[in-house]
PDB file of C-alpha atoms in Angstrom:
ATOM      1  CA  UNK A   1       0.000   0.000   0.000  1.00 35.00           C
ATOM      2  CA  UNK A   2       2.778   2.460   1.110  1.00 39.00           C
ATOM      3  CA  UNK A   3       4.144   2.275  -2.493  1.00 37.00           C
ATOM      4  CA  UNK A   4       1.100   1.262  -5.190  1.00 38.00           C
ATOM      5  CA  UNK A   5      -1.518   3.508  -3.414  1.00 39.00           C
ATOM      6  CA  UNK A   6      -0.107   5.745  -0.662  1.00 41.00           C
ATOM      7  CA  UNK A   7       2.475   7.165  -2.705  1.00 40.00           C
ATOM      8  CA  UNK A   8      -0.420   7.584  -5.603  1.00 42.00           C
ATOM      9  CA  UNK A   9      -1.923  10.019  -3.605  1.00 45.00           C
ATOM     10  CA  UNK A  10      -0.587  13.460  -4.042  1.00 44.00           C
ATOM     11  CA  UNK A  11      -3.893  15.974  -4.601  1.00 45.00           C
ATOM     12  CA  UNK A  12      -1.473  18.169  -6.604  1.00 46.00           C
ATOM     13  CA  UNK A  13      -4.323  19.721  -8.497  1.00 53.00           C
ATOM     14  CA  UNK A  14      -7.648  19.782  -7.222  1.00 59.00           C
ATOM     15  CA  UNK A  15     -10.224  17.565  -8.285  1.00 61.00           C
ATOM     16  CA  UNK A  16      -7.324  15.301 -10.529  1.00 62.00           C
ATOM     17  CA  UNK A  17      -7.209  12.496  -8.628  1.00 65.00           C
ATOM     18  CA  UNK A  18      -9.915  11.064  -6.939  1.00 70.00           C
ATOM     19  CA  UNK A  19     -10.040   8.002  -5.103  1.00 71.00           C
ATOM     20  CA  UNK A  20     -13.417   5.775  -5.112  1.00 73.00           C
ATOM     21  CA  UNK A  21     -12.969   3.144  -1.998  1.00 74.00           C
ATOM     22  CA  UNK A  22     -15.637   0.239  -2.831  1.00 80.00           C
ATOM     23  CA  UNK A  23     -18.469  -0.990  -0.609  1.00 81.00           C
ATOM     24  CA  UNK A  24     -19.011  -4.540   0.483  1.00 83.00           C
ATOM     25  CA  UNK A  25     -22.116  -6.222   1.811  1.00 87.00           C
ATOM     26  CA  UNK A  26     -22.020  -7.159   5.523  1.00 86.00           C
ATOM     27  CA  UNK A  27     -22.033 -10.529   6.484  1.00 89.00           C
ATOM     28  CA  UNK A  28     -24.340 -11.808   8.489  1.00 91.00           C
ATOM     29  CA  UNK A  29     -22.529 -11.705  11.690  1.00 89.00           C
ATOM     30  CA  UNK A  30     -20.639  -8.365  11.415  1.00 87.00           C
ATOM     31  CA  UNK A  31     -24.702  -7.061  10.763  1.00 90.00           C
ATOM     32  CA  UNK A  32     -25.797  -8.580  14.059  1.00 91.00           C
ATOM     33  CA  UNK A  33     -23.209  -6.906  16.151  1.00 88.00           C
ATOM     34  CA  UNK A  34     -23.146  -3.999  14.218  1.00 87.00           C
ATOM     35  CA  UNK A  35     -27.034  -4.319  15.131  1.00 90.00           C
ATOM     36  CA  UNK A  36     -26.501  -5.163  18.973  1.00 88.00           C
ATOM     37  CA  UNK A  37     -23.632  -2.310  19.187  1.00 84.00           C
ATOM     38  CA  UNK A  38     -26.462   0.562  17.791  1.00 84.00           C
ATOM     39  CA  UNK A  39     -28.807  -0.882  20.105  1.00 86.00           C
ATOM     40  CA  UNK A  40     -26.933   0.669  23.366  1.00 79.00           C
ATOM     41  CA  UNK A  41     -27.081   3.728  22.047  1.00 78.00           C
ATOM     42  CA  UNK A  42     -30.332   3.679  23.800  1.00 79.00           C
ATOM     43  CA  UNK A  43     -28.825   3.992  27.383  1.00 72.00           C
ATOM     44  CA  UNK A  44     -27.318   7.356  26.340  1.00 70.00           C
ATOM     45  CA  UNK A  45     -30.321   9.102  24.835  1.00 76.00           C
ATOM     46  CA  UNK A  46     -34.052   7.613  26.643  1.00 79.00           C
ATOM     47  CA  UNK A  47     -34.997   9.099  29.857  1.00 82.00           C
ATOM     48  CA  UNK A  48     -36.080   5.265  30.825  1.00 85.00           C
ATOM     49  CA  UNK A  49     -33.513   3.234  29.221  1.00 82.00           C
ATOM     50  CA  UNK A  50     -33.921  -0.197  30.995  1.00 84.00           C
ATOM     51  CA  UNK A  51     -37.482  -0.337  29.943  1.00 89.00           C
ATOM     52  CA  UNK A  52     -36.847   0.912  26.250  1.00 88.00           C
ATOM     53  CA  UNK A  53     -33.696  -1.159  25.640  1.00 85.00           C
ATOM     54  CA  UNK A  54     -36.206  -4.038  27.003  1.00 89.00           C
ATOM     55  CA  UNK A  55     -38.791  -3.154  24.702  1.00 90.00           C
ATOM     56  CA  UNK A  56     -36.008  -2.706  21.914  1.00 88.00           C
ATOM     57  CA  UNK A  57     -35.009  -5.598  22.589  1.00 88.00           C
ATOM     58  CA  UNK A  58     -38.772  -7.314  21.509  1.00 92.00           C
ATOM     59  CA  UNK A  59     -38.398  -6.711  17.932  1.00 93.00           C
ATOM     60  CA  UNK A  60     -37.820  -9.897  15.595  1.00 94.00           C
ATOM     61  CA  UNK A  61     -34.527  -7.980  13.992  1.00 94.00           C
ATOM     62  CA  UNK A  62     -32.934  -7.760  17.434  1.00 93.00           C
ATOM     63  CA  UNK A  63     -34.014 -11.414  18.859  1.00 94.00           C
ATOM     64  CA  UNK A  64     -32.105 -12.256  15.272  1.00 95.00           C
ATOM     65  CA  UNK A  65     -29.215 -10.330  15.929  1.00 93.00           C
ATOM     66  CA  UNK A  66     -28.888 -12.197  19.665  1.00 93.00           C
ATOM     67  CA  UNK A  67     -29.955 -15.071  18.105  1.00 95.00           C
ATOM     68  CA  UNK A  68     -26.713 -14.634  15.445  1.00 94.00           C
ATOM     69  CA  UNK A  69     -24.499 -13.879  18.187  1.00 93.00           C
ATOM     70  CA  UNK A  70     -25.163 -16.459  20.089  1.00 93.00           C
ATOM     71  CA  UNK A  71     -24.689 -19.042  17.314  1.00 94.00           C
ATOM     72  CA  UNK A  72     -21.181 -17.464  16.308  1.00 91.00           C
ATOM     73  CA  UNK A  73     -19.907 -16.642  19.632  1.00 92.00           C
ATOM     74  CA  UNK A  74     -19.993 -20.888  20.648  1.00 94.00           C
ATOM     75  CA  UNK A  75     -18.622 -21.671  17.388  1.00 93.00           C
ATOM     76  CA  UNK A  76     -15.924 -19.555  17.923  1.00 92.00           C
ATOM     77  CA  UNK A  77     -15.235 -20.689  21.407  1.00 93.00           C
ATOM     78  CA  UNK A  78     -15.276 -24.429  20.217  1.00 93.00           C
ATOM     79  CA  UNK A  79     -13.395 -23.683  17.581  1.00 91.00           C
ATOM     80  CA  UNK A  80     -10.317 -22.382  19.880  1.00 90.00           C
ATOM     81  CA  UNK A  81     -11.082 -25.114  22.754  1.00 90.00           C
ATOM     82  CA  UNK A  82     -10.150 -27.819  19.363  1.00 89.00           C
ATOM     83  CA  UNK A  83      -7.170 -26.095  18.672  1.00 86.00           C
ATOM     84  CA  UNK A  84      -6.028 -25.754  22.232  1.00 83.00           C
ATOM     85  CA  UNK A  85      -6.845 -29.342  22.779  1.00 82.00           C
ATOM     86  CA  UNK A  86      -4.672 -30.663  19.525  1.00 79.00           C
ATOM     87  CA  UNK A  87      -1.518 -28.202  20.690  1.00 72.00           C
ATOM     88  CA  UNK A  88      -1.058 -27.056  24.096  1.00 67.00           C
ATOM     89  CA  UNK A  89       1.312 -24.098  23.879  1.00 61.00           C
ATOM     90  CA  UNK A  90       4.007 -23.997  26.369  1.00 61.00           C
ATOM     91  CA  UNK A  91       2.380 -20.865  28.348  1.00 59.00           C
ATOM     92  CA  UNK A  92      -0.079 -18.459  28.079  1.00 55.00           C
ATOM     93  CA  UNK A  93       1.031 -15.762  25.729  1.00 59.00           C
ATOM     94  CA  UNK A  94       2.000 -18.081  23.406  1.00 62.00           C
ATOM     95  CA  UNK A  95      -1.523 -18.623  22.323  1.00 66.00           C
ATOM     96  CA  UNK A  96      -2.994 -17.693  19.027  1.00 73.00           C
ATOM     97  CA  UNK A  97      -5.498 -15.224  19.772  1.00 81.00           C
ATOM     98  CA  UNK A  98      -7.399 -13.482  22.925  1.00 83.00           C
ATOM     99  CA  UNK A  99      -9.727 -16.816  22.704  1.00 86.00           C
ATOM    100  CA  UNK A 100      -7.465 -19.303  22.981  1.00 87.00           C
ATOM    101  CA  UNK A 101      -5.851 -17.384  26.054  1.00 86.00           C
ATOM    102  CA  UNK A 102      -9.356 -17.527  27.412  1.00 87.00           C
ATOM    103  CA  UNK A 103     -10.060 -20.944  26.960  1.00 88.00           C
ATOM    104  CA  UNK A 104      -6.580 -22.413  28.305  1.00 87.00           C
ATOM    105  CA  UNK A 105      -7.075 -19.907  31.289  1.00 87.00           C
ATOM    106  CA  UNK A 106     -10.483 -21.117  31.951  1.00 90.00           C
ATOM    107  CA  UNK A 107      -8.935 -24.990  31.389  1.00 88.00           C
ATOM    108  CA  UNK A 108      -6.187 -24.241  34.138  1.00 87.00           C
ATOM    109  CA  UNK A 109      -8.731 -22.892  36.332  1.00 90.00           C
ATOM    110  CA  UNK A 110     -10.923 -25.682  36.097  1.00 90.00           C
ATOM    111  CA  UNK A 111      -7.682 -28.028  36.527  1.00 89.00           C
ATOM    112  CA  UNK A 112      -6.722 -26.293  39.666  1.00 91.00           C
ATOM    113  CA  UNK A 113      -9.993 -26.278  41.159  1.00 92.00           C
ATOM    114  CA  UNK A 114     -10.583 -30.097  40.310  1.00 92.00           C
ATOM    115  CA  UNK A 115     -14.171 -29.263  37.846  1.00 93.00           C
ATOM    116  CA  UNK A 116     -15.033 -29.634  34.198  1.00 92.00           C
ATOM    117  CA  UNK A 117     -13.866 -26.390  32.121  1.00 91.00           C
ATOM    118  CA  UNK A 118     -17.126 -24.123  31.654  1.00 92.00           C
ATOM    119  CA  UNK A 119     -16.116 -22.657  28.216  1.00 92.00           C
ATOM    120  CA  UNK A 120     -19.707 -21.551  27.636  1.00 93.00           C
ATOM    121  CA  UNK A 121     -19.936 -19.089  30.694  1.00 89.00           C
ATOM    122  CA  UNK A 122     -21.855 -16.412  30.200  1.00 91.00           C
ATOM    123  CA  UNK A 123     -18.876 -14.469  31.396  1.00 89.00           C
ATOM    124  CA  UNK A 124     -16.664 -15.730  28.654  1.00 90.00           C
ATOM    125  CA  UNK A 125     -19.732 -14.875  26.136  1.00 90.00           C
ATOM    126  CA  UNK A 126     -19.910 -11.626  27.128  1.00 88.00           C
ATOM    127  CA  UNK A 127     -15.770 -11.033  27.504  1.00 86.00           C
ATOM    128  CA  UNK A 128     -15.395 -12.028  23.821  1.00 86.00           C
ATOM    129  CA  UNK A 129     -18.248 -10.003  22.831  1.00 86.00           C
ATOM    130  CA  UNK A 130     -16.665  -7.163  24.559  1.00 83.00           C
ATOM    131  CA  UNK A 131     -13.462  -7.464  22.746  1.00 80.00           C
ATOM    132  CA  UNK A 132     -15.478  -7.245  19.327  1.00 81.00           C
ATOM    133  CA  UNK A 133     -17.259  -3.928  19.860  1.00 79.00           C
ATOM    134  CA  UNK A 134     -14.637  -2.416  22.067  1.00 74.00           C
ATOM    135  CA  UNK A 135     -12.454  -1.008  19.306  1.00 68.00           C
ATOM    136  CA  UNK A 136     -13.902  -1.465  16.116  1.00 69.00           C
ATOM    137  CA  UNK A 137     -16.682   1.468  15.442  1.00 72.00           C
ATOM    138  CA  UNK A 138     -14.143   4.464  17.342  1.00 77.00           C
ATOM    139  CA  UNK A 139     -11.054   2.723  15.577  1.00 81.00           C
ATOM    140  CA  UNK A 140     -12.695   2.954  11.933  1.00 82.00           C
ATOM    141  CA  UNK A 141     -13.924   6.626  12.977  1.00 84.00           C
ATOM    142  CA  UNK A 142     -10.800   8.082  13.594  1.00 87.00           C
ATOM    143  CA  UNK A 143      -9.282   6.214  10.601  1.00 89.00           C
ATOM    144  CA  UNK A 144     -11.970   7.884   8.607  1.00 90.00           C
ATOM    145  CA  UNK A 145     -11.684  11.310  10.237  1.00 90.00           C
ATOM    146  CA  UNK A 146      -7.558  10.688   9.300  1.00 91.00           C
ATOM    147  CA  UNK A 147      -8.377  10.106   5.823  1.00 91.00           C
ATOM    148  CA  UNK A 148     -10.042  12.952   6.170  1.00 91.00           C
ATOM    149  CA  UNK A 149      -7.715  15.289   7.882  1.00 92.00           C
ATOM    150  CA  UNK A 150      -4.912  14.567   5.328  1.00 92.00           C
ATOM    151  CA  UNK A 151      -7.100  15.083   2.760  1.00 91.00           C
ATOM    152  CA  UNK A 152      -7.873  18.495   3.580  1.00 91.00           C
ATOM    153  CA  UNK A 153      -4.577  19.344   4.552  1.00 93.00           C
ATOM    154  CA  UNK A 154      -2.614  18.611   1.463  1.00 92.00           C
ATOM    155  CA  UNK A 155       0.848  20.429   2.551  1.00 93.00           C
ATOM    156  CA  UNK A 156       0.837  18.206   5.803  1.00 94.00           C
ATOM    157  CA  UNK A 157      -0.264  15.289   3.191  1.00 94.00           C
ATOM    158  CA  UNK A 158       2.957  16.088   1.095  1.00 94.00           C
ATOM    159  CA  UNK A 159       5.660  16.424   4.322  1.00 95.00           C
ATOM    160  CA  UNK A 160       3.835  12.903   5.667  1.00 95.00           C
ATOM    161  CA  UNK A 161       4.452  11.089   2.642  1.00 94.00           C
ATOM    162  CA  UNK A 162       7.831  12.135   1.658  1.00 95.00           C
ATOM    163  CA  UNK A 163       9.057  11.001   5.431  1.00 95.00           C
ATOM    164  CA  UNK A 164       7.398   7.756   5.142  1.00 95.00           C
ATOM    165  CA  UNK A 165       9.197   7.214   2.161  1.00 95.00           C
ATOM    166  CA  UNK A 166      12.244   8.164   2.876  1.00 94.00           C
ATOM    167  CA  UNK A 167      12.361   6.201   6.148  1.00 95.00           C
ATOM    168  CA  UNK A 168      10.774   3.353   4.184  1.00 95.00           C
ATOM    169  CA  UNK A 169      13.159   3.793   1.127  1.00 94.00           C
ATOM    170  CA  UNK A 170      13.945  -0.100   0.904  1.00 94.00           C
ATOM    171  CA  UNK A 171      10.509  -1.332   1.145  1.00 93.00           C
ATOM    172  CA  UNK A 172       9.374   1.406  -1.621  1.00 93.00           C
ATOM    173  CA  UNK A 173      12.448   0.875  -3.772  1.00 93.00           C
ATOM    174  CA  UNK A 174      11.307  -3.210  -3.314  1.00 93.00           C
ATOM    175  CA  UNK A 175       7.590  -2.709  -4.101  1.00 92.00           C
ATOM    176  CA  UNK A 176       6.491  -4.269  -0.748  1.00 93.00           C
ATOM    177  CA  UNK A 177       5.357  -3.543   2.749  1.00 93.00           C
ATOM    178  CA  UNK A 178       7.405  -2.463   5.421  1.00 93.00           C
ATOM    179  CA  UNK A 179       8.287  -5.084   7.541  1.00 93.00           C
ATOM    180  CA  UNK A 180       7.172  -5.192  11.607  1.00 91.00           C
ATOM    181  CA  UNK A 181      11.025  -4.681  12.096  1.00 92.00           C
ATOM    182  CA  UNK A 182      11.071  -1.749   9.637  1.00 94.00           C
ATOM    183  CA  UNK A 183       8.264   0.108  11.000  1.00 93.00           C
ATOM    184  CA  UNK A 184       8.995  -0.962  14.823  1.00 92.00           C
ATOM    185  CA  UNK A 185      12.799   0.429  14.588  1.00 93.00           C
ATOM    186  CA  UNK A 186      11.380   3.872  12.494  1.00 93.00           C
ATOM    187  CA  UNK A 187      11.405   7.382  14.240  1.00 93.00           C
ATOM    188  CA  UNK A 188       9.374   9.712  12.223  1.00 95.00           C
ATOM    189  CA  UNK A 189       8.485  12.393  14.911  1.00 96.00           C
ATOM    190  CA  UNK A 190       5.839  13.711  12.293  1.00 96.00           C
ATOM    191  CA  UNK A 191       3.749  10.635  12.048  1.00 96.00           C
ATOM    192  CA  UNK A 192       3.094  10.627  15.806  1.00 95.00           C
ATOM    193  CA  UNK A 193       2.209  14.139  15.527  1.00 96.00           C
ATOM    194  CA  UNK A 194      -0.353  13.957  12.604  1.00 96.00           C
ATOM    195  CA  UNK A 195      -1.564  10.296  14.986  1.00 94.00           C
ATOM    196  CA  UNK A 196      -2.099  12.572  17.437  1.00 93.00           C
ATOM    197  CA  UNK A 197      -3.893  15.604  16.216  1.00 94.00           C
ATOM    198  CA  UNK A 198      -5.936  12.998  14.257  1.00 93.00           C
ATOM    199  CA  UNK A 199      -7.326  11.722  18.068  1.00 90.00           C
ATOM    200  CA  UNK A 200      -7.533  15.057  18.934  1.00 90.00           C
ATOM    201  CA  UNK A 201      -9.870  15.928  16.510  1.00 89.00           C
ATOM    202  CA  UNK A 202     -11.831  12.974  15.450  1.00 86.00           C
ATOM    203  CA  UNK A 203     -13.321  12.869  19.446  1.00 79.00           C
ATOM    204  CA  UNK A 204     -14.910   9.594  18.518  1.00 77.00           C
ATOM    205  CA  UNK A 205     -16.187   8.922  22.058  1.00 74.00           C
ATOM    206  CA  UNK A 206     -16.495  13.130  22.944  1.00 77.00           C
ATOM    207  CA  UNK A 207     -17.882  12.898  27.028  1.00 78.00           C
ATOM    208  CA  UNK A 208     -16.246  10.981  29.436  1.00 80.00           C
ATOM    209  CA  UNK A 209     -17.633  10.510  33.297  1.00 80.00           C
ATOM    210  CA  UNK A 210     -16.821  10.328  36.753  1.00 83.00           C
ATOM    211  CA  UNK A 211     -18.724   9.262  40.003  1.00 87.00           C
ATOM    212  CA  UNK A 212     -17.466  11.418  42.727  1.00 90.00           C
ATOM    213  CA  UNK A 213     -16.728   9.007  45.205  1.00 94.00           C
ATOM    214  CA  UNK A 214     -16.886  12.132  48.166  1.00 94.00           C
ATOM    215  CA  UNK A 215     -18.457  15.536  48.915  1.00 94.00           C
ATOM    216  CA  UNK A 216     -15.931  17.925  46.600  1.00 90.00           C
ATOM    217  CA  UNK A 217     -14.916  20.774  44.700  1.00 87.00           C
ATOM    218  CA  UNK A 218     -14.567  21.455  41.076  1.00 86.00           C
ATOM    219  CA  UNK A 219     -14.136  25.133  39.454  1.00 84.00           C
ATOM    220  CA  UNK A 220     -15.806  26.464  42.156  1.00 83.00           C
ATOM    221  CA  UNK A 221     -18.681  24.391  41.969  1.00 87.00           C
ATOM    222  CA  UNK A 222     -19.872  21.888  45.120  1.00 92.00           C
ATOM    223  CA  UNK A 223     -20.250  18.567  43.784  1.00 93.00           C
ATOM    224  CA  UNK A 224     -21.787  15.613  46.462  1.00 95.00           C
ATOM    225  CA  UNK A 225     -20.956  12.068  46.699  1.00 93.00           C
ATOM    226  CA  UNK A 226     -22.320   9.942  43.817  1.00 90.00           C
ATOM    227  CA  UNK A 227     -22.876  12.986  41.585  1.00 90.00           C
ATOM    228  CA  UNK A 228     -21.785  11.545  37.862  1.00 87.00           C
ATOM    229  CA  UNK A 229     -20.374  14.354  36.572  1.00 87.00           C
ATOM    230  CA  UNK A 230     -20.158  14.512  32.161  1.00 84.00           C
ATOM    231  CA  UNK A 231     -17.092  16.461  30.281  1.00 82.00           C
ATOM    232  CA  UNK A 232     -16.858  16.610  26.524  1.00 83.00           C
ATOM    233  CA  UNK A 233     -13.830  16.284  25.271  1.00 83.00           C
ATOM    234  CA  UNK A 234     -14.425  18.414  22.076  1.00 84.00           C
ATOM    235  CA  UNK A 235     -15.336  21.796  23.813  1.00 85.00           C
ATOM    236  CA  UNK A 236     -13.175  24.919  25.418  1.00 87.00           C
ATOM    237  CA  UNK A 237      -9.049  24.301  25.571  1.00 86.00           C
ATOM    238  CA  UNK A 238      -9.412  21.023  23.661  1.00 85.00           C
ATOM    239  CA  UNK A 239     -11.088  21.737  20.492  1.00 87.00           C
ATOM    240  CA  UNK A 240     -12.274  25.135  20.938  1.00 88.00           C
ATOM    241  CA  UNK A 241     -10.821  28.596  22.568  1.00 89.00           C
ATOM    242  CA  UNK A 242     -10.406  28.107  26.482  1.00 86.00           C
ATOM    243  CA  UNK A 243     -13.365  29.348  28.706  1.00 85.00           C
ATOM    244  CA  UNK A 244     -10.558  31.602  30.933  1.00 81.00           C
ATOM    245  CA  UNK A 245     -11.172  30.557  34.513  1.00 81.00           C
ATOM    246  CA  UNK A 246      -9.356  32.481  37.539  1.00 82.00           C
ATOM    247  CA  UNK A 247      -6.718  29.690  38.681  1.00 79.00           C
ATOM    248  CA  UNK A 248      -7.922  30.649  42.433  1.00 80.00           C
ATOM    249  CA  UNK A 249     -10.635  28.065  42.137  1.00 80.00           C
ATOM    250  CA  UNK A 250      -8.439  25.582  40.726  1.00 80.00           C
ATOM    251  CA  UNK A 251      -8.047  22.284  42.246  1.00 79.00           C
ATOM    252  CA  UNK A 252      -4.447  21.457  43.594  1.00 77.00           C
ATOM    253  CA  UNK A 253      -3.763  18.502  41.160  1.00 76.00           C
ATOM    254  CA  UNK A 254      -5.128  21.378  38.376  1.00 76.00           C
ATOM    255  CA  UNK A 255      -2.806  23.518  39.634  1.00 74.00           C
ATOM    256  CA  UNK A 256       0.015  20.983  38.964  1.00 72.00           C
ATOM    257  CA  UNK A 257      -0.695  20.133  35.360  1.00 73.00           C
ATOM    258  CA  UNK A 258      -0.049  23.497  34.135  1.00 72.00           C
ATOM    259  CA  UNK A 259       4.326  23.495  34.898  1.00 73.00           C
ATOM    260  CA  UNK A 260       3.449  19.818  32.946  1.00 78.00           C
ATOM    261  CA  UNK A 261       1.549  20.409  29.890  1.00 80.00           C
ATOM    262  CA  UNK A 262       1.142  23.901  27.527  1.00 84.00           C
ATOM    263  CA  UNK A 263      -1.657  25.350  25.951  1.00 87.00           C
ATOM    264  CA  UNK A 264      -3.255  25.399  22.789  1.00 90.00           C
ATOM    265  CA  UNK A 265      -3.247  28.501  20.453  1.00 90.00           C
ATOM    266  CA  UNK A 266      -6.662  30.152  20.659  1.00 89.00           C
ATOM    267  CA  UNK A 267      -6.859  31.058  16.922  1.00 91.00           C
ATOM    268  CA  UNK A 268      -5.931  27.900  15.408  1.00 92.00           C
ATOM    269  CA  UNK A 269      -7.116  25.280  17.936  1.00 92.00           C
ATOM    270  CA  UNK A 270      -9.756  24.019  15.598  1.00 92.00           C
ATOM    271  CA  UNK A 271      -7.525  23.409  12.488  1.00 93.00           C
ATOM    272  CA  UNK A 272      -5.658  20.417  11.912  1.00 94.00           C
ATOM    273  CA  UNK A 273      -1.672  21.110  12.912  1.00 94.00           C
ATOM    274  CA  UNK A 274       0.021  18.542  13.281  1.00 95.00           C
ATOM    275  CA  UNK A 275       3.229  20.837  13.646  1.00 95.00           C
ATOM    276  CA  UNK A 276       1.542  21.979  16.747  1.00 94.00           C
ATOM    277  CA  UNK A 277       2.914  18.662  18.627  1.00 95.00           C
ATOM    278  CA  UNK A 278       6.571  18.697  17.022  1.00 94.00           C
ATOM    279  CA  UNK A 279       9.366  20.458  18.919  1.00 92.00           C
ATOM    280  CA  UNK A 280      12.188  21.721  17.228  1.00 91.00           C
ATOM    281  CA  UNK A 281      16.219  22.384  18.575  1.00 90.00           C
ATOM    282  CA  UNK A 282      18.595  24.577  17.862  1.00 88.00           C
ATOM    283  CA  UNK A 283      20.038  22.305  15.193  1.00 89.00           C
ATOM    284  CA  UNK A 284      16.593  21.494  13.148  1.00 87.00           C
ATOM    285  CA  UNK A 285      15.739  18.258  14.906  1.00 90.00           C
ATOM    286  CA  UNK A 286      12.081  17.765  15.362  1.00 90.00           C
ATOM    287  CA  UNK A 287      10.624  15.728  18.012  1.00 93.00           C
ATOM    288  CA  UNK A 288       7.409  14.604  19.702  1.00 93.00           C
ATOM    289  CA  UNK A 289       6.148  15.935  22.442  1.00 93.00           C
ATOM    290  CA  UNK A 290       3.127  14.706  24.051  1.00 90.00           C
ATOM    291  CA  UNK A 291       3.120  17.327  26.628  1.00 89.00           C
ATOM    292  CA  UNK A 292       2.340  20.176  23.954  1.00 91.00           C
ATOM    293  CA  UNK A 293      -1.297  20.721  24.903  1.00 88.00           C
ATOM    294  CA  UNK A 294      -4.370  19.353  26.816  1.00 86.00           C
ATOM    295  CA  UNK A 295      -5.301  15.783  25.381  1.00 85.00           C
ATOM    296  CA  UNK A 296      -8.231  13.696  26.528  1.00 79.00           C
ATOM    297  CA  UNK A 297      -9.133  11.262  23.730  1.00 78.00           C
ATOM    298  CA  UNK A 298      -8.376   8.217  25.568  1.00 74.00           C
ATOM    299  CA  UNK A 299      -9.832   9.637  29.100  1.00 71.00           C
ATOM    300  CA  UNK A 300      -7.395   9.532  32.133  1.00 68.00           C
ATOM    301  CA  UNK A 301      -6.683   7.417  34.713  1.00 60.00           C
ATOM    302  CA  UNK A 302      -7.371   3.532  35.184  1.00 56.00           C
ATOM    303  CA  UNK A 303     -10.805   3.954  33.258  1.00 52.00           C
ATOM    304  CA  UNK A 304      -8.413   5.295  30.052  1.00 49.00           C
ATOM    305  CA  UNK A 305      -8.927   3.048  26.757  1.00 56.00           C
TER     306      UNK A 305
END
């Protein structure tokens, strides 16, 4: 890709080269989960969301798309129990997937306890599950919101794909993919940066939210125990101008992010820069720096993606 259709893309001239991506048809489990992921959406948007995503949950589509699941997910699950039973790797990680580690750790469990393996728990159906839908709809977001980005930003588009090639000279001048090695052992400062200001602006997942676990303070504002209190992560200081507020009413751990991380520039905090994370010495070198600016995408703390 980096050398048939990556370096084909250079929008030298407007409206010269266009790029037509086809679309497939679903299959029939991808539809189902797709299905089952849309249907949570409820619990974000109805004022009585156990008894809608109950009544939701009714319809002949959805009993088809649980029905689906079902079938696939123990399928699945005996498939990997077959291939753990023919080859027993040596130790955990070496399995072949986040299944199979599942299944042998569920089979040593059920050793050490002296019981027949339960590979059909419900906890192992809904684990699985849960590493479907975890990624997959915010990863092909911000891919799209990339594609995106560096579409509309054709000088960034340009400096990208001259420093992929050029630290990928071999594998372009070989008409092949970069190798793991290749791409593990590559510093391209720039490429983190554009990453970056990619997840900066795609805000796939835009509100995060924490329970205050005691009677507190924040901004000023008295919050009680087991207030959930919502922040977007696409509004003032992250995506849009800061609000401005006095650093009096500042928390103490506020106050000590502000020696640690900078500040966005007001006019321009809404345009895609990916220069704004880059660093630069006295001798030309550019570097990442992660510290440039306030950055939320992945939330904080032991709740972060």
């Amino acid at each position: 890709m980096l050398s048939r259709s990556t370096a084909g893309l250079i929008f030298t001239e407007p409206g010269k080269k266009i790029v037509v991506f086809p679309v497939y048809p679903l299959t029939t489990e991808l539809h189902a989960t797709l299905t089952i992921v849309e249907s949570a959406t409820v619990g974000f948007s109805s004022p009585i969301p156990r008894w809608h995503y109950w009544s939701l949950s009714q319809f002949p589509y959805m009993k088809n798309a649980a029905r689906v699941r079902e079938e696939w997910t123990r399928r699945e699950i005996d498939k990997a129990v077959k291939v753990i039973s023919r080859n027993v790797p040596e130790n955990a990680w070496a399995t072949g997937s986040a299944l199979e580690f599942m299944v042998l750790r569920e089979a040593a469990a059920a050793k050490k306890a002296q019981r027949p393996p339960r590979f059909h728990r419900r906890r192992i159906y809904n684990e699985l599950f849960g590493f479907i839908i975890a990624g997959h709809d915010t990863t092909a977001a911000t891919l799209s919101w990339g594609v995106r980005c560096i579409a509309d930003a054709p000088q960034a588009h340009r400096k990208l794909q001259s420093l992929l090639q050029n630290a990928f000279s071999t594998a372009l001048a070989e008409h092949r993919q970069p190798t793991i090695d290749e791409i593990t052992s590559a510093s391209i400062p720039y490429l983190d940066a554009v990453i970056e200001e990619t997840l900066r602006l795609s805000a796939v997942f835009p509100i995060v939210s924490r329970e205050a676990m005691v009677d507190t303070m924040i901004l000023g504002h008295a919050i009680p125990k087991g207030t959930s209190v919502f922040f977007t992560l696409n509004g003032p200081s992250l995506m849009k101008p800061p609000i401005g507020i006095p650093e009096n009413i500042w928390s103490e751990s506020l106050q000590g992010t502000k020696s640690r991380y900078g500040e966005w520039r007001a006019e321009d905090v809404e345009q895609f820069i990916p220069e704004r994370w880059i660093d630069v010495d006295d001798k030309g070198v550019e570097t990442y720096n992660a510290m440039k600016g306030p950055f939320l995408t992945f939330g904080s703390g032991p709740r972060g993606c």
